[in-house]
């Protein structure tokens, strides 16, 4: 394209210029490409949103494991509300909670075992000692009772032996012999009547009194005691005279009855 300059009368060649921007073909291409890219982005956003919504629906439909939550609590709430939220049913077990629920049991120490054994031995020994003391006490009590019985029997025998009267000599002698064993009675066989006659002819009157008596020894079912006796003795018309005797009397348990088995005069 040429323009003529009216003043110079020459043709001036001008370069054809093109406005900025795409040409008609480029504009058509741009018009086609741009909407396509924009539509693709919107589709991607829609697809992503649909995928997220589907994932949320699947998560909501899946069973919830209350014992092991997926995520720990994001924040701690203080106060009563915090206490209510801090203890939901079926919370996950932490290492600290496991340690509290199942404490580790330590083995007993050797010193503790030895101490328990020693205490048991001491308890058994004390129990045995208590039983022994009780049994020994019962035996001692029974022995004391037996000694007292022997002494009481010896006192009665000594009193009957030293209490005789001429007018009741036979009855007094029978009373004495009733408290003796058969062996002791046999010593008077054939002599009883003569003894009674001597007492009657001499007019013997003797009344005994036990001054003191004590246990000496024991031998099986028999016990020997020493008895001190004072007797006021009178023969006929004579004045009464005091006589002192020391007797060793052995008493034996015969079928549950104490009987004199021997009487000795001790100087």
Coordinates of C-alpha atoms in Angstrom, one line a residue:
X1 CA 0.0 0.0 0.0
X2 CA 1.4 3.4 -1.1
X3 CA 0.4 6.9 -0.3
X4 CA 1.2 9.8 -2.3
X5 CA 2.4 12.9 -0.7
X6 CA 0.7 15.7 -2.3
X7 CA 3.4 18.1 -1.5
X8 CA 6.3 16.1 -2.6
X9 CA 4.6 14.2 -5.4
X10 CA 6.3 11.1 -4.4
X11 CA 4.9 7.8 -3.2
X12 CA 5.6 6.9 0.4
X13 CA 5.6 3.1 1.2
X14 CA 4.1 2.4 4.6
X15 CA 4.5 -1.0 6.4
X16 CA 1.3 -2.6 7.2
X17 CA 0.8 -2.8 11.0
X18 CA -1.3 -5.2 13.0
X19 CA -3.0 -4.3 16.2
X20 CA -1.9 -6.1 19.4
X21 CA -3.7 -9.2 20.3
X22 CA -4.4 -12.5 18.5
X23 CA -5.5 -12.6 14.9
X24 CA -8.7 -13.9 13.8
X25 CA -7.5 -17.5 13.7
X26 CA -5.6 -17.1 17.0
X27 CA -8.7 -15.5 18.6
X28 CA -10.7 -18.4 17.6
X29 CA -8.2 -20.8 19.0
X30 CA -8.0 -18.8 22.2
X31 CA -11.7 -18.7 22.4
X32 CA -11.8 -22.5 22.1
X33 CA -8.8 -23.3 24.4
X34 CA -9.6 -21.0 27.4
X35 CA -13.1 -22.2 28.0
X36 CA -11.8 -25.8 27.7
X37 CA -9.1 -25.2 30.5
X38 CA -11.6 -23.5 32.7
X39 CA -14.1 -26.3 32.3
X40 CA -11.5 -28.8 33.2
X41 CA -10.6 -27.0 36.4
X42 CA -14.2 -26.8 37.4
X43 CA -14.6 -30.5 36.7
X44 CA -11.6 -31.3 38.8
X45 CA -13.0 -29.2 41.7
X46 CA -16.4 -30.9 41.4
X47 CA -14.8 -34.4 41.2
X48 CA -12.7 -33.6 44.2
X49 CA -15.7 -32.3 46.2
X50 CA -17.7 -35.4 45.2
X51 CA -14.8 -37.6 46.3
X52 CA -14.6 -35.8 49.6
X53 CA -18.3 -36.1 50.2
X54 CA -18.3 -39.8 49.3
X55 CA -15.4 -40.4 51.7
X56 CA -17.2 -38.5 54.5
X57 CA -20.3 -40.7 53.8
X58 CA -18.3 -43.9 54.0
X59 CA -16.6 -42.8 57.2
X60 CA -20.0 -41.9 58.7
X61 CA -21.4 -45.3 57.7
X62 CA -18.4 -47.3 59.0
X63 CA -18.7 -48.7 62.6
X64 CA -17.1 -46.5 65.2
X65 CA -14.5 -48.1 67.5
X66 CA -15.1 -46.4 70.8
X67 CA -12.3 -48.3 72.5
X68 CA -9.6 -46.8 70.2
X69 CA -10.4 -43.4 68.8
X70 CA -8.6 -42.4 65.6
X71 CA -7.4 -39.0 67.0
X72 CA -6.7 -37.9 70.6
X73 CA -8.7 -35.0 72.1
X74 CA -7.6 -31.8 70.6
X75 CA -8.0 -29.8 73.8
X76 CA -8.4 -30.2 77.5
X77 CA -11.4 -28.6 79.1
X78 CA -11.1 -27.8 82.8
X79 CA -13.9 -27.9 85.3
X80 CA -16.9 -30.2 85.6
X81 CA -17.3 -30.2 81.8
X82 CA -13.8 -31.3 81.4
X83 CA -14.2 -34.1 83.9
X84 CA -17.3 -35.3 82.0
X85 CA -15.5 -35.2 78.7
X86 CA -12.2 -36.6 80.0
X87 CA -13.8 -39.9 81.0
X88 CA -15.8 -41.2 78.0
X89 CA -16.8 -44.8 78.0
X90 CA -14.2 -47.0 76.3
X91 CA -11.3 -44.6 76.2
X92 CA -8.0 -45.9 74.7
X93 CA -5.6 -47.5 77.1
X94 CA -2.4 -45.6 77.5
X95 CA 0.9 -47.0 78.9
X96 CA 0.3 -45.2 82.2
X97 CA -3.2 -46.6 82.6
X98 CA -1.9 -50.1 81.7
X99 CA 0.7 -49.7 84.4
X100 CA -2.0 -48.8 87.0
X101 CA -4.4 -51.6 86.0
X102 CA -1.8 -54.3 86.0
X103 CA 0.9 -53.4 88.6
X104 CA 4.0 -55.5 88.5
X105 CA 4.2 -57.8 91.5
X106 CA 7.6 -57.8 93.0
X107 CA 9.0 -61.1 94.4
X108 CA 9.2 -61.3 98.2
X109 CA 12.6 -60.6 99.6
X110 CA 14.6 -63.3 101.2
X111 CA 14.7 -61.4 104.5
X112 CA 10.9 -61.2 104.6
X113 CA 10.6 -64.9 104.0
X114 CA 13.1 -65.6 106.7
X115 CA 11.3 -63.3 109.1
X116 CA 8.0 -65.0 108.5
X117 CA 9.5 -68.4 109.0
X118 CA 11.1 -67.2 112.3
X119 CA 7.9 -65.7 113.5
X120 CA 6.1 -69.0 112.7
X121 CA 8.6 -71.0 114.7
X122 CA 8.4 -68.6 117.6
X123 CA 4.6 -68.9 117.5
X124 CA 4.7 -72.7 117.5
X125 CA 7.3 -72.7 120.3
X126 CA 5.2 -70.3 122.4
X127 CA 2.1 -72.5 121.8
X128 CA 4.0 -75.6 122.9
X129 CA 5.4 -73.8 125.9
X130 CA 1.9 -72.6 126.9
X131 CA 0.5 -76.2 126.6
X132 CA 3.5 -77.5 128.6
X133 CA 3.0 -74.9 131.3
X134 CA -0.7 -75.7 131.5
X135 CA -0.1 -79.4 131.7
X136 CA 2.6 -78.9 134.3
X137 CA 0.4 -76.6 136.2
X138 CA -2.4 -79.2 136.2
X139 CA 0.0 -81.9 137.3
X140 CA 1.3 -79.7 140.1
X141 CA -2.2 -78.9 141.2
X142 CA -3.1 -82.6 141.2
X143 CA 0.1 -83.4 143.2
X144 CA -0.8 -80.7 145.7
X145 CA -4.2 -82.2 146.1
X146 CA -2.7 -85.6 146.6
X147 CA -0.3 -84.4 149.2
X148 CA -3.1 -82.6 151.1
X149 CA -5.1 -85.9 151.0
X150 CA -2.2 -87.9 152.4
X151 CA -1.6 -85.4 155.2
X152 CA -5.3 -85.3 156.1
X153 CA -5.4 -89.1 156.2
X154 CA -2.3 -89.2 158.4
X155 CA -3.8 -86.7 160.8
X156 CA -7.0 -88.7 161.2
X157 CA -5.0 -92.0 161.7
X158 CA -2.8 -90.4 164.4
X159 CA -5.8 -88.9 166.2
X160 CA -7.7 -92.3 166.2
X161 CA -4.6 -94.1 167.4
X162 CA -4.0 -91.8 170.4
X163 CA -7.7 -91.4 171.4
X164 CA -8.7 -94.5 173.4
X165 CA -10.8 -95.1 176.5
X166 CA -11.1 -98.1 178.8
X167 CA -14.8 -98.3 178.7
X168 CA -15.0 -97.9 174.9
X169 CA -11.7 -99.6 174.0
X170 CA -13.2 -102.2 171.6
X171 CA -15.1 -99.5 169.6
X172 CA -12.2 -97.1 169.6
X173 CA -9.9 -99.9 168.3
X174 CA -12.3 -100.8 165.6
X175 CA -12.5 -97.2 164.5
X176 CA -8.8 -97.0 164.2
X177 CA -8.5 -100.3 162.2
X178 CA -11.3 -99.2 159.9
X179 CA -8.9 -96.7 158.4
X180 CA -6.1 -99.2 157.7
X181 CA -5.3 -101.6 154.9
X182 CA -5.9 -105.4 155.2
X183 CA -2.2 -106.0 155.7
X184 CA -2.0 -103.6 158.6
X185 CA -5.2 -105.2 160.2
X186 CA -3.5 -108.6 160.0
X187 CA -1.0 -107.4 162.6
X188 CA -3.8 -107.4 165.2
X189 CA -5.2 -110.8 164.3
X190 CA -5.5 -112.9 167.5
X191 CA -4.4 -109.9 169.7
X192 CA -7.3 -107.6 169.4
X193 CA -9.2 -109.0 172.5
X194 CA -6.1 -109.0 174.6
X195 CA -5.3 -105.4 173.7
X196 CA -8.9 -104.4 174.7
X197 CA -8.6 -106.3 178.0
X198 CA -5.3 -104.5 178.9
X199 CA -6.9 -101.1 178.3
X200 CA -9.9 -102.0 180.4
X201 CA -7.9 -103.3 183.4
X202 CA -5.4 -100.4 183.4
X203 CA -8.2 -97.9 183.1
X204 CA -6.4 -96.1 180.3
X205 CA -7.8 -92.8 179.2
X206 CA -5.9 -91.0 176.4
X207 CA -7.1 -88.1 174.3
X208 CA -4.8 -87.1 171.4
X209 CA -4.4 -83.8 169.7
X210 CA -2.5 -83.2 166.4
X211 CA -0.1 -80.4 166.8
X212 CA 1.5 -80.4 163.3
X213 CA 1.6 -82.5 160.2
X214 CA 3.6 -82.3 157.0
X215 CA 4.1 -84.3 153.8
X216 CA 7.4 -86.2 153.6
X217 CA 7.4 -88.2 150.4
X218 CA 5.3 -90.1 147.8
X219 CA 5.7 -93.5 146.3
X220 CA 3.3 -94.4 143.6
X221 CA -0.2 -94.4 145.1
X222 CA 1.1 -93.9 148.6
X223 CA 2.3 -90.9 150.5
X224 CA 4.2 -90.6 153.8
X225 CA 3.6 -87.8 156.3
X226 CA 5.1 -86.9 159.7
X227 CA 2.6 -86.0 162.4
X228 CA 3.3 -84.4 165.8
X229 CA 0.8 -85.5 168.4
X230 CA 0.2 -84.4 172.0
X231 CA -1.8 -86.8 174.2
X232 CA -3.2 -86.3 177.7
X233 CA -2.9 -89.8 179.2
X234 CA -4.4 -91.1 182.4
X235 CA -4.0 -94.5 183.9
X236 CA -6.6 -95.4 186.6
X237 CA -6.6 -92.9 189.4
X238 CA -3.4 -91.2 188.4
X239 CA -3.3 -87.6 187.3
X240 CA -3.4 -86.9 183.6
X241 CA 0.1 -86.7 182.0
X242 CA 1.1 -85.1 178.7
X243 CA 2.8 -87.3 176.3
X244 CA 4.2 -86.2 172.9
X245 CA 4.6 -88.5 170.0
X246 CA 6.1 -88.2 166.5
X247 CA 4.5 -90.6 164.1
X248 CA 5.4 -91.5 160.5
X249 CA 2.3 -92.6 158.8
X250 CA 2.0 -94.0 155.3
X251 CA -1.3 -93.6 153.5
X252 CA -2.2 -95.5 150.3
X253 CA -5.0 -95.0 147.8
X254 CA -6.9 -98.2 147.7
X255 CA -9.8 -98.2 145.2
X256 CA -10.2 -94.4 145.7
X257 CA -10.1 -94.7 149.6
X258 CA -7.0 -93.6 151.6
X259 CA -6.0 -96.2 154.2
X260 CA -3.1 -96.4 156.5
X261 CA -0.6 -99.0 155.5
X262 CA 2.1 -98.4 158.1
X263 CA 2.5 -96.5 161.4
X264 CA 5.9 -95.9 163.0
X265 CA 6.9 -94.1 166.2
X266 CA 9.8 -91.7 165.5
X267 CA 12.1 -90.9 168.5

